[in-house]
Structure formats: C-alpha cells, structure tokens
C-alpha cells in the first residue's frame, strides 16, 4: 500500500499584504511538515487576497477606483522573493504545496496556481483559463499549457481553480492525464451557503469521475476583514459571507474528514492509493470505460506569446541542405 498524508488549509489572508500573507503561509507549511504532511493545498489567490471588491463594486468603480491598483501593487511576480520564500519553506518541510496567487505579469494580473515540489522547485505555474463573471474585470485569461497533471514527490497532481470545475473538458484534461491527487481551490467567504453546497457537489463529482483524491481549500474572512472590505468598497457584507468548504475527498466521492465551513483550520487525511485502483476497476474514465474512437478531447497546450519572431538571416527553404532538413526532423 502506498499512502500520502495530505492537508487542505483554510486560512485568512493578511488583507492587503503580500509579505504578510506569504509569511503566514510559510509558517503554516513549517507546521504541516512537523505533522508529517506530504502534500497541502491552500486557497485560490490567497496571496495576497482574493479580489472580493470585484463582486461588491459596479464596473465603473472597479475601473476608476483604487481597489484594483491596491491588488496589482501587492500581486506576485514569478519568480520573486515571495515564490522563493514559499519554495524554501517547502524544501525545509519536505512538503509538496499547491497555492493560489494573484500573479502580476507586466501590468496584467492572472489567477495562478503554483505547485512546489518537496525539494522547493516550482514545477507548475498555471493560469485559470476563464475568469468567472466579475473576475474578468480583474484577471486576464490563461492558456492551455497548464491543463496537465504533474509528477511530484507526493504523486501525480492536477490543479483547477473554482469554476473551472464547471468546465467538463477542463476536468477531463486532468482525468485523461492520470492525476492521482487533484488540488481544488475556491475563494471562500463569498456567495453564501449555496456556494458551499455547490463546491461540495463539484469536488465530490470530480473525485468520482476521475477516480482520484481531491484536496480542496477555501479561504476565510474574519469579521474584521469583512468590515474592512465593506468599508473600502461600499458593498454589502452578506455577499462576502459563508461559501467555505475545505475538505478531502476519496476516489469513491466519500469525505475523508469533517469539512471546514467557517473559521481557520486544517483537515488532514491519509490518501491510500489502492483506493484509486479499486475505483478504476469499476470505472476508469481514461481507460476501459472510455470510448476514444467515439469521444476524445483536443487540447492546445502551446504557451501563448505576444511576439513571434522569424530570423531574417535564415536561408530560403530551397537553400537548406539535406542534413539541415534531417536535423530539423530529429
């Protein structure tokens, strides 16, 4: 039997502070390492904080207001001191960590999931392919390069953010790539109780279809943080309440621990990989239960680029020798 000790972390960001939130995550990684945790998921864009303001303010305030600029100022550049600090913490604690950040690339932000291996290396940086509704006023779109699972010290890990779990083809990309552990991230403290129930449906269904473990983390706003955001945006506090569901799900969709719906906390469970095999004996969505000759998925995994260069000094095609052509093919 192969087992991995996993944790889903529900925590509050240090509001408006990249360094403060990173420090809090680093301390938490150290704590998890001392408990023997081998893999951990942190919430969506928890560094420095989820853009709650974009759900509370009308578009003209988002464009003309200061909340977007505050977030841009505290967003994470990759690589940077912030990513180095998290990577160093993973190496020292020997923990594989999946964490959500607001990534700054130039003057555009992205909803980005970072995956650090137990040796501290950043082994995946993927961007949410389609920001949801109000989020489109804040984040740019990701590409398909991150729609893949990645091998790590804890197993083969796939990552998706929030409503990407409503996209069946994005989820199937993870299934088809053989994920063993799925890292699911949601904002938490938003949309109310119904969102908690929808999140539960999301992650339990994905575990069942993918026959993998799902480690799901949401964030938490304490009353003072809620009051501060309401003061800064002029919105209603009810819109940034509840909506939390931090949990770990087995391949048969059962919950391996009591979910966290409020407050900060950690859920920890042993992931017995033989449960994946048992589930796939009955239903393997990338194997015996698939019909690839009837149904298949086409993924464009190329990295998007704004500039494509051609060498002005390159020889015309007719001038290339047979050796040049052979080298290009090989």
Short mmCIF file of C-alpha atoms in Angstrom, two decimals:
data_model
loop_
_atom_site.label_atom_id
_atom_site.label_comp_id
_atom_site.label_asym_id
_atom_site.label_seq_id
_atom_site.Cartn_x
_atom_site.Cartn_y
_atom_site.Cartn_z
CA UNK A 1 0.00 0.00 0.00
CA UNK A 2 1.21 3.46 -0.87
CA UNK A 3 -0.22 6.31 1.20
CA UNK A 4 0.31 10.07 1.25
CA UNK A 5 -0.58 12.32 4.16
CA UNK A 6 -2.45 15.32 2.74
CA UNK A 7 -3.83 18.56 4.14
CA UNK A 8 -6.32 21.17 2.99
CA UNK A 9 -5.73 24.54 4.63
CA UNK A 10 -8.47 27.08 5.27
CA UNK A 11 -6.95 30.37 6.37
CA UNK A 12 -7.43 34.12 6.25
CA UNK A 13 -5.08 36.22 4.15
CA UNK A 14 -3.30 39.14 5.73
CA UNK A 15 -5.53 41.64 3.99
CA UNK A 16 -3.76 43.99 1.57
CA UNK A 17 -0.32 42.50 2.30
CA UNK A 18 1.62 40.13 0.06
CA UNK A 19 4.50 39.77 2.52
CA UNK A 20 2.16 39.24 5.46
CA UNK A 21 0.20 36.50 3.69
CA UNK A 22 3.34 34.78 2.39
CA UNK A 23 4.82 34.79 5.91
CA UNK A 24 1.63 33.21 7.22
CA UNK A 25 1.74 30.50 4.55
CA UNK A 26 5.42 29.82 5.24
CA UNK A 27 4.68 29.32 8.94
CA UNK A 28 1.79 27.02 8.06
CA UNK A 29 3.99 24.92 5.74
CA UNK A 30 6.50 24.51 8.58
CA UNK A 31 3.67 23.40 10.88
CA UNK A 32 2.43 20.89 8.31
CA UNK A 33 5.91 19.47 7.86
CA UNK A 34 6.20 18.88 11.59
CA UNK A 35 2.94 16.90 11.40
CA UNK A 36 4.31 14.69 8.64
CA UNK A 37 2.12 16.15 5.90
CA UNK A 38 3.46 15.40 2.41
CA UNK A 39 1.00 17.40 0.28
CA UNK A 40 -1.04 20.52 1.01
CA UNK A 41 -3.48 22.73 -0.84
CA UNK A 42 -4.01 26.41 0.00
CA UNK A 43 -6.94 28.57 -1.21
CA UNK A 44 -7.48 30.30 -4.54
CA UNK A 45 -5.50 33.54 -4.98
CA UNK A 46 -4.93 33.69 -1.23
CA UNK A 47 -1.73 35.64 -1.92
CA UNK A 48 -2.22 38.45 -1.29
CA UNK A 49 -6.06 38.01 -1.19
CA UNK A 50 -8.98 37.20 -3.48
CA UNK A 51 -10.42 40.31 -5.24
CA UNK A 52 -13.63 40.40 -3.22
CA UNK A 53 -14.06 44.04 -4.24
CA UNK A 54 -14.85 42.97 -7.81
CA UNK A 55 -18.03 41.25 -6.64
CA UNK A 56 -19.11 44.18 -4.47
CA UNK A 57 -18.48 47.14 -6.76
CA UNK A 58 -20.07 48.09 -10.08
CA UNK A 59 -17.81 48.09 -13.13
CA UNK A 60 -17.25 51.85 -13.22
CA UNK A 61 -15.93 51.77 -9.66
CA UNK A 62 -13.61 48.88 -10.41
CA UNK A 63 -12.18 50.71 -13.41
CA UNK A 64 -11.97 54.11 -11.76
CA UNK A 65 -11.38 53.03 -8.18
CA UNK A 66 -8.28 52.19 -6.21
CA UNK A 67 -9.02 48.60 -5.16
CA UNK A 68 -7.69 47.12 -8.39
CA UNK A 69 -4.48 49.15 -8.10
CA UNK A 70 -4.03 48.06 -4.48
CA UNK A 71 -4.24 44.44 -5.56
CA UNK A 72 -1.90 44.99 -8.52
CA UNK A 73 0.67 46.56 -6.21
CA UNK A 74 0.62 43.52 -3.90
CA UNK A 75 0.35 40.84 -6.61
CA UNK A 76 3.05 38.19 -7.04
CA UNK A 77 5.68 38.22 -9.76
CA UNK A 78 7.01 34.77 -10.70
CA UNK A 79 9.81 34.28 -9.77
CA UNK A 80 10.25 36.71 -6.88
CA UNK A 81 11.08 36.88 -3.19
CA UNK A 82 7.54 35.66 -2.46
CA UNK A 83 7.86 32.50 -4.55
CA UNK A 84 11.38 31.86 -3.26
CA UNK A 85 10.10 32.07 0.33
CA UNK A 86 7.36 29.52 -0.32
CA UNK A 87 9.73 27.24 -2.21
CA UNK A 88 12.30 27.39 0.60
CA UNK A 89 9.59 26.53 3.13
CA UNK A 90 8.54 23.51 1.05
CA UNK A 91 12.14 22.30 0.83
CA UNK A 92 12.76 22.68 4.55
CA UNK A 93 9.47 20.98 5.49
CA UNK A 94 9.63 18.40 2.66
CA UNK A 95 6.04 19.22 1.66
CA UNK A 96 4.56 19.45 -1.85
CA UNK A 97 2.38 22.59 -1.90
CA UNK A 98 -0.30 23.91 -4.24
CA UNK A 99 -1.11 27.57 -3.60
CA UNK A 100 -3.16 30.20 -5.39
CA UNK A 101 -1.78 33.67 -6.13
CA UNK A 102 -2.69 36.83 -7.97
CA UNK A 103 0.15 36.75 -10.47
CA UNK A 104 1.42 40.01 -11.95
CA UNK A 105 2.88 39.80 -15.44
CA UNK A 106 3.67 43.33 -16.58
CA UNK A 107 0.56 45.29 -15.67
CA UNK A 108 -1.91 42.41 -16.06
CA UNK A 109 -2.94 40.05 -13.30
CA UNK A 110 -3.82 36.36 -13.57
CA UNK A 111 -5.46 33.84 -11.28
CA UNK A 112 -2.49 31.49 -10.97
CA UNK A 113 -1.92 28.16 -9.26
CA UNK A 114 1.66 27.42 -8.22
CA UNK A 115 2.82 23.89 -7.48
CA UNK A 116 6.03 23.46 -5.50
CA UNK A 117 7.71 20.07 -5.14
CA UNK A 118 9.11 18.82 -1.83
CA UNK A 119 12.59 19.99 -2.87
CA UNK A 120 11.31 23.55 -3.25
CA UNK A 121 11.27 23.63 -7.06
CA UNK A 122 8.34 25.33 -8.79
CA UNK A 123 7.11 22.52 -11.04
CA UNK A 124 3.93 24.11 -12.39
CA UNK A 125 2.59 27.60 -12.88
CA UNK A 126 -0.86 27.54 -14.46
CA UNK A 127 -3.38 30.31 -15.03
CA UNK A 128 -7.15 29.99 -14.78
CA UNK A 129 -8.30 29.68 -18.37
CA UNK A 130 -11.50 31.72 -18.00
CA UNK A 131 -12.00 34.17 -15.13
CA UNK A 132 -15.60 33.98 -13.93
CA UNK A 133 -18.13 36.79 -14.33
CA UNK A 134 -16.92 39.70 -12.16
CA UNK A 135 -13.37 38.31 -12.19
CA UNK A 136 -12.99 39.30 -15.84
CA UNK A 137 -12.62 42.89 -14.68
CA UNK A 138 -9.52 41.84 -12.73
CA UNK A 139 -7.70 38.91 -14.38
CA UNK A 140 -6.52 38.02 -17.84
CA UNK A 141 -7.14 34.62 -19.42
CA UNK A 142 -4.75 31.71 -19.11
CA UNK A 143 -3.78 29.29 -21.87
CA UNK A 144 -3.91 25.52 -22.21
CA UNK A 145 -0.30 24.90 -21.24
CA UNK A 146 -1.31 24.22 -17.64
CA UNK A 147 -4.10 21.77 -18.44
CA UNK A 148 -1.96 18.81 -17.43
CA UNK A 149 -1.09 16.78 -14.35
CA UNK A 150 2.44 16.96 -12.97
CA UNK A 151 4.56 14.33 -11.24
CA UNK A 152 5.74 15.27 -7.76
CA UNK A 153 7.17 13.65 -4.64
CA UNK A 154 3.58 13.13 -3.43
CA UNK A 155 2.16 11.72 -6.63
CA UNK A 156 0.72 12.92 -9.93
CA UNK A 157 -1.12 16.17 -9.24
CA UNK A 158 -3.64 18.17 -11.25
CA UNK A 159 -4.88 21.66 -10.36
CA UNK A 160 -8.02 23.64 -11.21
CA UNK A 161 -9.45 26.83 -9.73
CA UNK A 162 -13.06 27.35 -8.67
CA UNK A 163 -15.49 27.34 -11.59
CA UNK A 164 -13.00 25.61 -13.86
CA UNK A 165 -14.61 22.61 -12.19
CA UNK A 166 -17.80 23.56 -14.05
CA UNK A 167 -15.96 23.05 -17.34
CA UNK A 168 -16.26 19.32 -18.15
CA UNK A 169 -13.47 19.40 -20.73
CA UNK A 170 -11.03 21.13 -18.39
CA UNK A 171 -11.76 18.47 -15.79
CA UNK A 172 -11.41 15.70 -18.36
CA UNK A 173 -7.98 17.06 -19.29
CA UNK A 174 -6.93 16.30 -15.72
CA UNK A 175 -8.58 12.88 -15.76
CA UNK A 176 -7.02 11.89 -19.08
CA UNK A 177 -3.60 12.93 -17.85
CA UNK A 178 -3.80 10.45 -14.99
CA UNK A 179 -3.98 12.68 -11.93
CA UNK A 180 -3.86 10.86 -8.61
CA UNK A 181 -4.37 13.93 -6.42
CA UNK A 182 -6.47 16.85 -7.55
CA UNK A 183 -5.87 20.25 -5.97
CA UNK A 184 -9.11 22.27 -5.98
CA UNK A 185 -9.12 25.91 -4.88
CA UNK A 186 -12.04 28.25 -4.22
CA UNK A 187 -12.17 31.79 -2.75
CA UNK A 188 -14.33 31.09 0.32
CA UNK A 189 -16.20 33.75 2.30
CA UNK A 190 -18.30 34.65 -0.72
CA UNK A 191 -21.67 33.84 -2.32
CA UNK A 192 -23.28 32.37 0.81
CA UNK A 193 -24.27 28.89 1.92
CA UNK A 194 -25.42 27.77 -1.53
CA UNK A 195 -21.86 28.18 -2.81
CA UNK A 196 -20.60 25.83 -0.10
CA UNK A 197 -23.06 23.18 -1.26
CA UNK A 198 -22.17 23.73 -4.92
CA UNK A 199 -18.48 23.37 -4.09
CA UNK A 200 -19.19 20.09 -2.33
CA UNK A 201 -21.03 18.80 -5.40
CA UNK A 202 -18.17 19.98 -7.63
CA UNK A 203 -15.36 18.22 -5.84
CA UNK A 204 -17.17 15.01 -4.94
CA UNK A 205 -18.31 14.56 -8.53
CA UNK A 206 -14.79 15.16 -9.82
CA UNK A 207 -13.34 12.61 -7.40
CA UNK A 208 -15.93 10.08 -8.56
CA UNK A 209 -15.33 10.67 -12.28
CA UNK A 210 -11.55 10.98 -12.14
CA UNK A 211 -11.11 8.23 -9.53
CA UNK A 212 -8.64 10.44 -7.73
CA UNK A 213 -8.33 12.14 -4.36
CA UNK A 214 -9.49 15.76 -4.24
CA UNK A 215 -7.88 18.12 -1.74
CA UNK A 216 -9.99 21.28 -1.65
CA UNK A 217 -9.15 24.54 0.15
CA UNK A 218 -11.15 27.74 0.57
CA UNK A 219 -10.20 30.98 2.32
CA UNK A 220 -11.87 32.64 5.30
CA UNK A 221 -12.56 36.28 6.08
CA UNK A 222 -12.90 37.08 9.76
CA UNK A 223 -15.47 39.70 10.86
CA UNK A 224 -12.88 42.50 10.97
CA UNK A 225 -11.75 41.72 7.43
CA UNK A 226 -15.33 41.64 6.19
CA UNK A 227 -15.98 45.01 7.81
CA UNK A 228 -12.82 46.47 6.27
CA UNK A 229 -13.70 45.30 2.77
CA UNK A 230 -17.25 46.65 3.12
CA UNK A 231 -15.86 49.97 4.30
CA UNK A 232 -13.42 50.17 1.40
CA UNK A 233 -15.90 49.15 -1.30
CA UNK A 234 -19.29 50.33 -0.08
CA UNK A 235 -20.70 46.85 -0.69
CA UNK A 236 -22.91 44.57 1.36
CA UNK A 237 -21.38 42.23 3.91
CA UNK A 238 -23.74 39.37 3.02
CA UNK A 239 -22.07 38.98 -0.36
CA UNK A 240 -18.76 38.09 1.27
CA UNK A 241 -20.08 35.66 3.85
CA UNK A 242 -20.07 31.85 4.13
CA UNK A 243 -19.25 29.94 0.93
CA UNK A 244 -16.49 27.84 2.55
CA UNK A 245 -15.95 24.12 2.08
CA UNK A 246 -12.46 22.85 2.87
CA UNK A 247 -12.32 19.07 2.60
CA UNK A 248 -10.57 15.98 1.32
CA UNK A 249 -12.48 13.52 -0.88
CA UNK A 250 -11.74 9.87 -1.68
CA UNK A 251 -11.98 8.38 -5.22
CA UNK A 252 -15.42 6.97 -4.42
CA UNK A 253 -16.62 10.51 -3.51
CA UNK A 254 -16.75 9.94 0.25
CA UNK A 255 -15.46 12.66 2.56
CA UNK A 256 -12.34 11.59 4.43
CA UNK A 257 -12.77 14.19 7.17
CA UNK A 258 -15.27 16.66 8.55
CA UNK A 259 -15.32 19.68 6.19
CA UNK A 260 -14.49 23.15 7.48
CA UNK A 261 -17.24 25.66 6.72
CA UNK A 262 -16.13 28.57 8.90
CA UNK A 263 -13.03 29.82 10.65
CA UNK A 264 -9.42 28.94 10.02
CA UNK A 265 -8.32 25.33 10.22
CA UNK A 266 -6.68 22.32 8.60
CA UNK A 267 -8.14 18.99 7.54
CA UNK A 268 -5.69 16.09 7.25
CA UNK A 269 -6.20 12.63 5.80
CA UNK A 270 -4.19 9.62 4.65
CA UNK A 271 -4.59 9.04 0.92
CA UNK A 272 -4.40 5.29 0.27
CA UNK A 273 -3.60 4.97 -3.44
CA UNK A 274 -5.07 1.46 -3.60
CA UNK A 275 -8.46 3.18 -3.42
CA UNK A 276 -7.71 4.66 -6.85
CA UNK A 277 -7.14 1.19 -8.25
CA UNK A 278 -10.32 -0.13 -6.65
CA UNK A 279 -12.39 2.68 -8.12
CA UNK A 280 -10.84 2.30 -11.56
CA UNK A 281 -11.55 -1.42 -11.51
CA UNK A 282 -15.19 -0.39 -11.78
CA UNK A 283 -14.90 2.81 -13.82
CA UNK A 284 -11.76 4.19 -15.45
CA UNK A 285 -12.62 7.33 -17.41
CA UNK A 286 -9.26 7.28 -19.21
CA UNK A 287 -9.17 3.51 -19.68
CA UNK A 288 -11.69 0.72 -20.04
CA UNK A 289 -14.73 2.96 -19.53
CA UNK A 290 -13.71 5.46 -22.21
CA UNK A 291 -14.58 5.26 -25.90
CA UNK A 292 -11.82 7.30 -27.57
CA UNK A 293 -12.89 6.23 -31.05
CA UNK A 294 -16.22 7.96 -30.35
CA UNK A 295 -15.34 10.70 -27.85
CA UNK A 296 -11.98 12.42 -27.45
CA UNK A 297 -10.55 15.74 -26.30
CA UNK A 298 -8.31 18.06 -28.32
CA UNK A 299 -6.12 20.33 -26.17
CA UNK A 300 -3.93 23.15 -27.41
CA UNK A 301 -1.16 23.19 -24.81
CA UNK A 302 1.07 25.74 -26.52
CA UNK A 303 2.14 28.74 -24.44
CA UNK A 304 0.60 31.93 -25.76
CA UNK A 305 3.03 34.62 -26.88
CA UNK A 306 2.54 38.20 -28.00
CA UNK A 307 5.55 38.22 -30.30
CA UNK A 308 6.58 35.56 -32.81
CA UNK A 309 9.97 36.16 -34.38
CA UNK A 310 11.43 34.89 -37.63
CA UNK A 311 15.16 35.05 -38.22
CA UNK A 312 15.71 37.48 -41.08
CA UNK A 313 19.05 35.80 -41.81
CA UNK A 314 17.64 32.30 -42.21
CA UNK A 315 18.18 30.69 -45.61
CA UNK A 316 15.26 30.22 -48.01
CA UNK A 317 13.79 26.72 -47.87
CA UNK A 318 15.40 25.72 -51.21
CA UNK A 319 18.84 26.53 -49.84
CA UNK A 320 18.59 24.17 -46.87
CA UNK A 321 20.72 21.08 -47.27
CA UNK A 322 19.51 17.53 -46.72
CA UNK A 323 21.48 17.49 -43.46
CA UNK A 324 19.63 20.65 -42.31
CA UNK A 325 16.26 19.04 -43.00
CA UNK A 326 17.22 15.80 -41.24
CA UNK A 327 18.45 17.75 -38.20
CA UNK A 328 15.18 19.68 -38.06
CA UNK A 329 13.13 16.47 -38.16
CA UNK A 330 15.20 14.79 -35.47
#
